[in-house]
Short mmCIF file of N, CA and C in Angstrom, two decimals:
data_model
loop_
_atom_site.label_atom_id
_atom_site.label_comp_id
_atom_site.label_asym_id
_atom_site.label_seq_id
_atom_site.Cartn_x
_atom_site.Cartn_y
_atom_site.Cartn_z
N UNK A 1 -220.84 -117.75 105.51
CA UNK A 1 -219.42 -118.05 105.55
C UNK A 1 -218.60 -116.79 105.26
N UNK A 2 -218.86 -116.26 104.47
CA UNK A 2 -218.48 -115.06 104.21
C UNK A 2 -218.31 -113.93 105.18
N UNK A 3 -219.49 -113.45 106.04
CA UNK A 3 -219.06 -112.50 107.21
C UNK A 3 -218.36 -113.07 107.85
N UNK A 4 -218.57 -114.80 108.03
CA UNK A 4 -217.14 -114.99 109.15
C UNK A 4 -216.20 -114.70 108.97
N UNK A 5 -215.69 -114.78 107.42
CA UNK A 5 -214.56 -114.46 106.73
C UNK A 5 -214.19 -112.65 107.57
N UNK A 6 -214.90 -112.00 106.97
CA UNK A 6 -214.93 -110.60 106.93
C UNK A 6 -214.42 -110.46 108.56
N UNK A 7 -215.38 -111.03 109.79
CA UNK A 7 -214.61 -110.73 111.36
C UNK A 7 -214.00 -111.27 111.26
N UNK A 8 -213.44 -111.99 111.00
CA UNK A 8 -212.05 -112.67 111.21
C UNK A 8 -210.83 -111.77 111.14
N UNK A 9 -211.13 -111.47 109.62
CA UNK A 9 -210.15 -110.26 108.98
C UNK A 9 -209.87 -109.49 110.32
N UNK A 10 -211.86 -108.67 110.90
CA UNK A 10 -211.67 -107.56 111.07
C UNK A 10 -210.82 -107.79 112.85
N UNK A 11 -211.03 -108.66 112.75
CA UNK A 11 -210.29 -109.31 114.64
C UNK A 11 -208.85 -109.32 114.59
N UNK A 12 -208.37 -109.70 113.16
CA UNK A 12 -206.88 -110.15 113.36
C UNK A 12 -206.44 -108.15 113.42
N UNK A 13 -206.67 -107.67 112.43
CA UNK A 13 -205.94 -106.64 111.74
C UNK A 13 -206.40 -105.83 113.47
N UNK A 14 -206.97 -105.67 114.33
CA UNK A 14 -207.04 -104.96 115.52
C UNK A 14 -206.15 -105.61 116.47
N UNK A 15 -206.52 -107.07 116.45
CA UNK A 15 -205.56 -107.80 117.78
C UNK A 15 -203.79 -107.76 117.31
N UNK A 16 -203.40 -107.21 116.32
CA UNK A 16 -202.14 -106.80 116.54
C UNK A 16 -201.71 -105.66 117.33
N UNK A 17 -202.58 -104.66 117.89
CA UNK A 17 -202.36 -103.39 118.64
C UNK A 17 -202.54 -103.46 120.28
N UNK A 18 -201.93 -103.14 120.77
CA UNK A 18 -201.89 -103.15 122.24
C UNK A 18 -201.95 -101.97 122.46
N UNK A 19 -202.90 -101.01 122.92
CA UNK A 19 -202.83 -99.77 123.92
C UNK A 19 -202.10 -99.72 124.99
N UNK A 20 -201.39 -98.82 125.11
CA UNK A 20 -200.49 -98.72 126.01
C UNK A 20 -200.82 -96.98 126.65
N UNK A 21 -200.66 -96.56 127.73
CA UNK A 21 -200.84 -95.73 128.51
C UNK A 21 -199.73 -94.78 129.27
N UNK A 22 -199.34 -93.78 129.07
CA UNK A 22 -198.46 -92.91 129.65
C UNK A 22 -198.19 -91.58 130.90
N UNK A 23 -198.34 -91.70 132.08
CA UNK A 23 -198.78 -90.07 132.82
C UNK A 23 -197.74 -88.77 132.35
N UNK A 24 -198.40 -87.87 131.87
CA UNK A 24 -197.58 -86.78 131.54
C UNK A 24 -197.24 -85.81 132.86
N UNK A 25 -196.30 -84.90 132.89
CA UNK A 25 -196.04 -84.64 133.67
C UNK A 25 -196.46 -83.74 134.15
N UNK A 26 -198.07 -83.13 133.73
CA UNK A 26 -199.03 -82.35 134.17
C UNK A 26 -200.12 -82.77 134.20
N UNK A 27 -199.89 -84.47 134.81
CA UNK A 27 -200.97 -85.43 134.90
C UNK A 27 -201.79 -85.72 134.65
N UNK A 28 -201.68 -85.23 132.58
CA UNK A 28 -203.00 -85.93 132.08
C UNK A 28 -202.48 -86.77 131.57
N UNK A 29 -203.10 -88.31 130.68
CA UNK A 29 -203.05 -89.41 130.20
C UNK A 29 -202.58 -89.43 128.76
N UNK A 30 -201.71 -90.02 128.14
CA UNK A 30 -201.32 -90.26 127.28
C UNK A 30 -201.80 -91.84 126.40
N UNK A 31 -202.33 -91.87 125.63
CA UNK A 31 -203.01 -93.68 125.22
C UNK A 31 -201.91 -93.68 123.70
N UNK A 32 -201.26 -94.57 123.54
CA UNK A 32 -200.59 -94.92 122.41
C UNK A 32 -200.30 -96.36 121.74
N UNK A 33 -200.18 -96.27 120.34
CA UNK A 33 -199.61 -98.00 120.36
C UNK A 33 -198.25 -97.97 119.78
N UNK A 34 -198.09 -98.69 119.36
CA UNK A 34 -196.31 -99.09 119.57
C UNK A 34 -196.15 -98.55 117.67
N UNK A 35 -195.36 -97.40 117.49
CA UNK A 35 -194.97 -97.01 116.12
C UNK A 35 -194.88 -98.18 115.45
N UNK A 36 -195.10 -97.91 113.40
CA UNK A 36 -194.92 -98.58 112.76
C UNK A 36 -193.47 -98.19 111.34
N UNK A 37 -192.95 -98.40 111.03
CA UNK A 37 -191.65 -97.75 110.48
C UNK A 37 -192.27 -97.57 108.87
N UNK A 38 -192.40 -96.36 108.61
CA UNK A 38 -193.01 -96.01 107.67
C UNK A 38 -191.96 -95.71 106.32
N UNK A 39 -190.56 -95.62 106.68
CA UNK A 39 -189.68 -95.38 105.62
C UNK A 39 -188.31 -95.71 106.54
N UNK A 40 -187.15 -96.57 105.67
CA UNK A 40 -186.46 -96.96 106.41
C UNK A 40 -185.11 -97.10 105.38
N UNK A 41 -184.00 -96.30 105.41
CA UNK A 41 -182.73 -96.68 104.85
C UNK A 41 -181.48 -96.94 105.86
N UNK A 42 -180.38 -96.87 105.52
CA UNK A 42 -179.53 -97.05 106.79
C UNK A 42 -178.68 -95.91 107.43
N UNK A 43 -179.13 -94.88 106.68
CA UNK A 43 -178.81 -93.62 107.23
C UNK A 43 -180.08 -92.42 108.04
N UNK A 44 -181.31 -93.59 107.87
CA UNK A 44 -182.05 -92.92 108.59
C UNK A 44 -183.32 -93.62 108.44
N UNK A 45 -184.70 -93.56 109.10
CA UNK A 45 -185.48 -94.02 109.60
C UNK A 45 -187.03 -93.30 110.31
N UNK A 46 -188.40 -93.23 109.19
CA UNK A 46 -189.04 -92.22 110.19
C UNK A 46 -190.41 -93.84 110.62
N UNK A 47 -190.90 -93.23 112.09
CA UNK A 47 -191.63 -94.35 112.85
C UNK A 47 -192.95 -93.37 112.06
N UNK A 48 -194.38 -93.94 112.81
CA UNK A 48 -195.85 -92.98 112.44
C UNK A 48 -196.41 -93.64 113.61
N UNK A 49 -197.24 -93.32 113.99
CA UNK A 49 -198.40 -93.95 115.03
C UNK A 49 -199.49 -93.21 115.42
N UNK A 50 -200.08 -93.29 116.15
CA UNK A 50 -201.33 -92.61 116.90
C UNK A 50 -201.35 -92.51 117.93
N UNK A 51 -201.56 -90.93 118.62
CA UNK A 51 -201.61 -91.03 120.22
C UNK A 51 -202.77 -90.24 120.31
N UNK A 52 -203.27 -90.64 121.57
CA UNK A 52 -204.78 -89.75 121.98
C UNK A 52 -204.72 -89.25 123.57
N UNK A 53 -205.19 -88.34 123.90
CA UNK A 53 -205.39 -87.95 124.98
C UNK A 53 -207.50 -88.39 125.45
N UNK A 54 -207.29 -89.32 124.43
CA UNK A 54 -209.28 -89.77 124.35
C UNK A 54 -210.00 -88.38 123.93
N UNK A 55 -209.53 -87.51 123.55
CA UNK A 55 -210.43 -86.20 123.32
C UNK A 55 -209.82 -85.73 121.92
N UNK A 56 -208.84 -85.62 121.72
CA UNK A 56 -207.82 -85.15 120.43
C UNK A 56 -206.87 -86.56 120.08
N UNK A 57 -206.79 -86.31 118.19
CA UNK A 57 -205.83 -87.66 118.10
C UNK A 57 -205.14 -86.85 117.28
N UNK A 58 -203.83 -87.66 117.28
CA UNK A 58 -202.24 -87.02 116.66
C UNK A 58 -201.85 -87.83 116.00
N UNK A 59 -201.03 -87.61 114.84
CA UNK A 59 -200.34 -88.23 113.98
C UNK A 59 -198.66 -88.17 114.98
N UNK A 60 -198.05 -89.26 115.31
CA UNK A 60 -197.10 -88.79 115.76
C UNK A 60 -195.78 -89.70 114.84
N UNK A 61 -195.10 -88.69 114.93
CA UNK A 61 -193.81 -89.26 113.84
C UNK A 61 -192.23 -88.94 114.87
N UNK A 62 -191.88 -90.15 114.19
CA UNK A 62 -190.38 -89.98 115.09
C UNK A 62 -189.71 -90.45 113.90
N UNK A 63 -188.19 -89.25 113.93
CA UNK A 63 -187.65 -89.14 112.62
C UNK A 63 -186.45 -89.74 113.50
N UNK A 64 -184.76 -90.11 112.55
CA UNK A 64 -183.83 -90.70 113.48
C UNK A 64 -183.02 -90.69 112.12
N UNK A 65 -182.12 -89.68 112.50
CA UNK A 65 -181.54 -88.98 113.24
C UNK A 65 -182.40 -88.22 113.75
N UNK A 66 -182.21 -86.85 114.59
CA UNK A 66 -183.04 -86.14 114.83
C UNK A 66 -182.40 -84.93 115.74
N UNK A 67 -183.09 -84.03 115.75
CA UNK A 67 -182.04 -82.45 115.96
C UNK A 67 -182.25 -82.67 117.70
N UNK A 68 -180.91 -82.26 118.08
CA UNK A 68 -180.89 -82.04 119.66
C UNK A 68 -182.19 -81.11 120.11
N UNK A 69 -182.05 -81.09 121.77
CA UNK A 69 -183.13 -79.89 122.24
C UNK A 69 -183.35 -79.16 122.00
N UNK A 70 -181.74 -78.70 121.77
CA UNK A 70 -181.54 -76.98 121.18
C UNK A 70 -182.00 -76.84 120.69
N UNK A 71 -182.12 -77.72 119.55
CA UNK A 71 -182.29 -77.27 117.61
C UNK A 71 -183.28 -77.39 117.59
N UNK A 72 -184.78 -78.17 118.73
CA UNK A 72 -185.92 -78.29 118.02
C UNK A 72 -186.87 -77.42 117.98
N UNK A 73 -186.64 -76.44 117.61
CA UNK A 73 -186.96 -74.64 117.89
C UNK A 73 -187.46 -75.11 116.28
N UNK A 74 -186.60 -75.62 115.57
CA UNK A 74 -187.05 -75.18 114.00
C UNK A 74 -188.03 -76.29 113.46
N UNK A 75 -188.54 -77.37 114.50
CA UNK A 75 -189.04 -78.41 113.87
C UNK A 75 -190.97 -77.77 114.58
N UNK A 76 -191.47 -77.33 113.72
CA UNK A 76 -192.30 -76.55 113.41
C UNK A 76 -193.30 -76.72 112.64
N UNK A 77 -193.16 -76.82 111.57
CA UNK A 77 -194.17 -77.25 109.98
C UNK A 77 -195.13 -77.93 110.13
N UNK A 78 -196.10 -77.82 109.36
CA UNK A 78 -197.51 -78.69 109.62
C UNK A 78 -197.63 -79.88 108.49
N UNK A 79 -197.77 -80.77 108.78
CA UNK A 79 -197.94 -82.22 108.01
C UNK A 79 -199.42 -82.29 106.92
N UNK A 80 -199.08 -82.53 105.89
CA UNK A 80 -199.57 -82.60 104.62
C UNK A 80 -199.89 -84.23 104.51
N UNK A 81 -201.20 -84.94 104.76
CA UNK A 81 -200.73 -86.12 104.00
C UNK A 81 -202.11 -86.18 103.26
N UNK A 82 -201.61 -86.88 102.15
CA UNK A 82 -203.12 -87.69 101.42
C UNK A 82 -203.54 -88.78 101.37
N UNK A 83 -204.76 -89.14 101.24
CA UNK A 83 -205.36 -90.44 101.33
C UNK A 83 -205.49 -91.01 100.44
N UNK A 84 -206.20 -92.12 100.39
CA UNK A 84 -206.52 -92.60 99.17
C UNK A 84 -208.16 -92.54 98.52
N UNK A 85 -208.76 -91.19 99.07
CA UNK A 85 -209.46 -91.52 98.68
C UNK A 85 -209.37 -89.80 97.89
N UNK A 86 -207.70 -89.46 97.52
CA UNK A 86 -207.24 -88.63 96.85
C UNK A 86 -207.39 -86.58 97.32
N UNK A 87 -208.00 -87.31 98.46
CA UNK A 87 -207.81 -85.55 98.75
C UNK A 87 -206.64 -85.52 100.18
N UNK A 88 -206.09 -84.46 100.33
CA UNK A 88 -205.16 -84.22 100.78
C UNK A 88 -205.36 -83.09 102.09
N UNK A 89 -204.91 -83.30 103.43
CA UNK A 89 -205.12 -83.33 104.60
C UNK A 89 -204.12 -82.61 105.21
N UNK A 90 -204.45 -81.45 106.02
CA UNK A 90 -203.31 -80.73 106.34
C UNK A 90 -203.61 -80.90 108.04
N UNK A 91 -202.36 -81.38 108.70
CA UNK A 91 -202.28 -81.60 110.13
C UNK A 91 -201.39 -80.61 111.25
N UNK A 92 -202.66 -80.04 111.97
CA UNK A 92 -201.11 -78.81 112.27
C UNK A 92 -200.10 -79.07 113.44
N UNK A 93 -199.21 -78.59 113.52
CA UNK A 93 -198.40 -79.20 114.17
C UNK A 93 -198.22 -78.94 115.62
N UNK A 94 -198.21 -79.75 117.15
CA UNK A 94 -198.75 -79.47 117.82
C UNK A 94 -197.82 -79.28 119.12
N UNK A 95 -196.82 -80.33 118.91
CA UNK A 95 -195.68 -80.65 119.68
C UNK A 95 -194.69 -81.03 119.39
N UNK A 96 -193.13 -80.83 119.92
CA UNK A 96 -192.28 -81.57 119.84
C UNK A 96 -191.44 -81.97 121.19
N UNK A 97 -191.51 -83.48 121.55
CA UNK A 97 -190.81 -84.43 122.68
C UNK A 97 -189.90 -85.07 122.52
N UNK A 98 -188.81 -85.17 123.95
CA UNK A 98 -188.00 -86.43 123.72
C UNK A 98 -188.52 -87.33 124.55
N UNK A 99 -188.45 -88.76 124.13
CA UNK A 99 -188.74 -90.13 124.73
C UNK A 99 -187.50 -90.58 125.56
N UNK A 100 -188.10 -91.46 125.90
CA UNK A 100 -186.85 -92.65 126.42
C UNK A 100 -185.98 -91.93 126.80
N UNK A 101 -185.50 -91.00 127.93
CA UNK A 101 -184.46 -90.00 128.28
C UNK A 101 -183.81 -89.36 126.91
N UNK A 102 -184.36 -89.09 126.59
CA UNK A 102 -183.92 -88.48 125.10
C UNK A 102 -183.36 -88.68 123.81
N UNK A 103 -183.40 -90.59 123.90
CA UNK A 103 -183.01 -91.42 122.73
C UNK A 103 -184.30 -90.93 121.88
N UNK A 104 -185.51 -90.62 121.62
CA UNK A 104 -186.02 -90.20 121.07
C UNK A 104 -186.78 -89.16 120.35
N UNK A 105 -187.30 -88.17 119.29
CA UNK A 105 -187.66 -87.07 119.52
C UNK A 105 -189.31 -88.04 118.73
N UNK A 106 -190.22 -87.59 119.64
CA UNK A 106 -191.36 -87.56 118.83
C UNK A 106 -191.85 -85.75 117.94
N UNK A 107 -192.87 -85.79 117.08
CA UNK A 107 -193.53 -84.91 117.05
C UNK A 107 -194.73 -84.98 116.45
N UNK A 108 -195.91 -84.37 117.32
CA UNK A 108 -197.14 -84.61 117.00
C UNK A 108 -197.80 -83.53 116.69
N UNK A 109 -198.87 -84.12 115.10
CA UNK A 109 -199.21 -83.27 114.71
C UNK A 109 -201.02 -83.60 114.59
N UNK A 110 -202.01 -82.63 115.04
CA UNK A 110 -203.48 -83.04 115.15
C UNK A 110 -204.15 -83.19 114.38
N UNK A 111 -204.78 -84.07 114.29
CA UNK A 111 -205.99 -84.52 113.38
C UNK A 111 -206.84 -83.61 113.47
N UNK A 112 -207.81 -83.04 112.70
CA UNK A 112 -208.88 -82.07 112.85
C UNK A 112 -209.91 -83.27 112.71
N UNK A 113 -210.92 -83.12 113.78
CA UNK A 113 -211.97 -83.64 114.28
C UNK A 113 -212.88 -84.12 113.09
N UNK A 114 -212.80 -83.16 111.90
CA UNK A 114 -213.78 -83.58 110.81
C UNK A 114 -213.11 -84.47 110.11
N UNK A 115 -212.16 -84.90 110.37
CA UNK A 115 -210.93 -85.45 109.46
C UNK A 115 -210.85 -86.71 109.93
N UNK A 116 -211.82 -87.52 111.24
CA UNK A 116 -210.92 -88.62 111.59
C UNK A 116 -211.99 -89.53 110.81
N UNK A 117 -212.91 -89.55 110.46
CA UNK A 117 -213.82 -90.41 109.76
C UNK A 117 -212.82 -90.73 108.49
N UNK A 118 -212.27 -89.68 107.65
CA UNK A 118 -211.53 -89.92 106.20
C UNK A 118 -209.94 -90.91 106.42
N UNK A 119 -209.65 -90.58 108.19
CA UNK A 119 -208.07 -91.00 108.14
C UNK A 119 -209.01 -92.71 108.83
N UNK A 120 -209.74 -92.88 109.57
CA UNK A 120 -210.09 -94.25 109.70
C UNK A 120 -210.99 -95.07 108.85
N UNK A 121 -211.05 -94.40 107.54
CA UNK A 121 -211.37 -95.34 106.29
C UNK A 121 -210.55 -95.22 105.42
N UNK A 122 -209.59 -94.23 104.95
CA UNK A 122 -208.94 -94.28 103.96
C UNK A 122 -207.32 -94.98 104.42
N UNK A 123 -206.86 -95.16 103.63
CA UNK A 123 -205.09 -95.65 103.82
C UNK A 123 -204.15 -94.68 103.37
N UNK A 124 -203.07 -94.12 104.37
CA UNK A 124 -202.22 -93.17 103.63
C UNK A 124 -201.75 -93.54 102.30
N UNK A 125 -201.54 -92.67 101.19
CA UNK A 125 -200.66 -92.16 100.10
C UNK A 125 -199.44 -92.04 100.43
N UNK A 126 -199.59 -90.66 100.17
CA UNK A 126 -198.01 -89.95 100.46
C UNK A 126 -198.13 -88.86 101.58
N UNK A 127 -197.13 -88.47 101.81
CA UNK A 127 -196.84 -86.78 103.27
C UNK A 127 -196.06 -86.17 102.31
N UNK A 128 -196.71 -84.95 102.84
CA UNK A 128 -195.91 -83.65 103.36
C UNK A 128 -194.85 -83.61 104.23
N UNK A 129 -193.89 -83.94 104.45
CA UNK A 129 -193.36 -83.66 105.78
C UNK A 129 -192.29 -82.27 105.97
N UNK A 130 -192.26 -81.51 106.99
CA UNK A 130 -192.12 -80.40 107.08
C UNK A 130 -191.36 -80.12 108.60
N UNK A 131 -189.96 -81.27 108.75
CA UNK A 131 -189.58 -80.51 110.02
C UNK A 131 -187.94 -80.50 109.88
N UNK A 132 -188.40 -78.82 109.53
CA UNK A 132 -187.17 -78.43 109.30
C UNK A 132 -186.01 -78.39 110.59
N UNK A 133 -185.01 -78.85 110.26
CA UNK A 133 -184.03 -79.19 111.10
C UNK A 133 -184.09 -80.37 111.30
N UNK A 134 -184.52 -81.49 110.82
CA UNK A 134 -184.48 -82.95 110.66
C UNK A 134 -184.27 -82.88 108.92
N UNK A 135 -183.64 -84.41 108.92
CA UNK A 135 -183.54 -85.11 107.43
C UNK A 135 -184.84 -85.35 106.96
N UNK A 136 -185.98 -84.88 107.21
CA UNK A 136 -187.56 -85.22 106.46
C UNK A 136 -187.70 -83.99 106.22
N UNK A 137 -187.55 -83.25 105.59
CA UNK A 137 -188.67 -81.99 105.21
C UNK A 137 -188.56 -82.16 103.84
N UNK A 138 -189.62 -83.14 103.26
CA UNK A 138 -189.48 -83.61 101.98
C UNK A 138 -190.99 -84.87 101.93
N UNK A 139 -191.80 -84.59 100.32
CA UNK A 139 -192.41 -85.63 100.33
C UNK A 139 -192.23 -86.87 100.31
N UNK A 140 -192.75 -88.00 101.06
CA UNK A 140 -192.87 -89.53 101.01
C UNK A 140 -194.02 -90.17 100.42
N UNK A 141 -193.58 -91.33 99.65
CA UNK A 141 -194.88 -92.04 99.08
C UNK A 141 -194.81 -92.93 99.94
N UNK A 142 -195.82 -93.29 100.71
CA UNK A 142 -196.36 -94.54 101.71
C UNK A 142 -195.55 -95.57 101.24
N UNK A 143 -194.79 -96.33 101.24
CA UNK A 143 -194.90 -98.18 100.89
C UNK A 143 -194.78 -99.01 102.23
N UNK A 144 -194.70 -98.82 103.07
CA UNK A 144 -194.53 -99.71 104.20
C UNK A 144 -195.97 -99.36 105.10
N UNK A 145 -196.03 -100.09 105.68
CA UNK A 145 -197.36 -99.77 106.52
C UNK A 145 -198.85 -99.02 106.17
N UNK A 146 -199.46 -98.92 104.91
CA UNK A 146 -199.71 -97.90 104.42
C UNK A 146 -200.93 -97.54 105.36
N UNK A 147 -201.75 -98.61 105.87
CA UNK A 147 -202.86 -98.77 106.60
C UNK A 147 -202.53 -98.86 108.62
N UNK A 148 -201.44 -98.53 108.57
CA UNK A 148 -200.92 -97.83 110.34
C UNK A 148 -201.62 -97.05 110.67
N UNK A 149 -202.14 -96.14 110.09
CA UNK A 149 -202.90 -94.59 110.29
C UNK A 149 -204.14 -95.33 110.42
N UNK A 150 -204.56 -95.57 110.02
CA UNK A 150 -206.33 -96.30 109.73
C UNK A 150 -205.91 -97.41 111.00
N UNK A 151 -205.34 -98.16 110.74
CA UNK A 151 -206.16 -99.52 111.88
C UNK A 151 -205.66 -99.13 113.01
N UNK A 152 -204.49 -98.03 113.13
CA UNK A 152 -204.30 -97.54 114.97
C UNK A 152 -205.25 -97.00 115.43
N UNK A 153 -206.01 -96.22 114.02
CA UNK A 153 -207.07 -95.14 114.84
C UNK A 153 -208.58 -95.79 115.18
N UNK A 154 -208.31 -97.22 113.84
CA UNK A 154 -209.94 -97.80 114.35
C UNK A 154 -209.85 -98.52 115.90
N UNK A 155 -208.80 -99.24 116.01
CA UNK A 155 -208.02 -99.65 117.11
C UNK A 155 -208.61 -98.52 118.31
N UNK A 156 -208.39 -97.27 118.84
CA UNK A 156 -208.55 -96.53 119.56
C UNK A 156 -210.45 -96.21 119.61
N UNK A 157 -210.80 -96.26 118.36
CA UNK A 157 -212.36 -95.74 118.31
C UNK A 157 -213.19 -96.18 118.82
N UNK A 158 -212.49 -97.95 118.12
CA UNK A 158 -213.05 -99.27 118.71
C UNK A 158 -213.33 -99.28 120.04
N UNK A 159 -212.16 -98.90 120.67
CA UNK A 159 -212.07 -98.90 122.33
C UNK A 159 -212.83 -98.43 123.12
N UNK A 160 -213.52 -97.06 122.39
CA UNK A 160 -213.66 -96.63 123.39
C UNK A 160 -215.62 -96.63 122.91
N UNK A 161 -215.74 -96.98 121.86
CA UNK A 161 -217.34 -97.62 121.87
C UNK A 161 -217.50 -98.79 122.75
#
């Protein structure tokens, strides 16, 4: 009775994610799921999620407000976060995009390959965040979503076993 218990869990906490798919405009593939709002007041708002190209995975964060085209020259910095299983993870920073004709800025920063075993068992803590010329270049303690990072990425791993 008990493992049923346990898949059950492990069925629901995946079947909330839908993969979704993107062509970039140097026609490689984009795989993503739909951001989770990781800190939220009414003067501002940052999303988190996971995107993969199936070969490399990204932490991707969308901050809001967020600096025009111009300005995103300075959004740069590499992402700091820790886990819970207390050691602390430096993500370097890889890109910065606008979405949705430019209602959005993403920016993604890479997981190092030895690193995805610790981010798909552990649950974020807190970040580093580091993009200067946005309202985040300042630490956050997780309280919303803390396990977004973990079940997007088992979500994707899953997939592709």
């Amino acid at each position: 009775m008990k493992s049923i218990i346990v898949f059950l869990f492990s069925l629901q906490s995946f079947a909330q994610y839908e993969i979704k798919s993107k062509v970039q405009p140097d026609g490689s593939m984009l795989y993503f799921i739909k951001t989770a709002t990781f800190y939220t007041t009414k003067l501002k708002s940052l999303k988190i999620g996971i995107v993969t190209d199936k070969e490399n995975y990204f932490i991707a964060l969308q901050p809001s407000p967020f600096p025009s085209k111009k300005e995103n020259k300075t959004v740069k910095g590499d992402l700091v976060i820790e886990l819970a299983d207390t050691n602390k993870y430096k993500l370097e920073y890889f890109d910065t995009r606008y979405l949705k004709r430019d209602s959005v800025m993403e920016v993604l920063y890479m997981i190092d390959k030895k690193d995805i075993k610790s981010f798909s068992s552990f649950e974020a803590v807190n970040a580093d965040i580091n993009m200067h010329g946005t309202e985040f270049s300042e630490n956050y303690a997780f309280k919303l979503h803390k396990k977004a990072i973990m079940d997007q990425l088992n979500c994707f791993l899953k997939e592709e076993k």
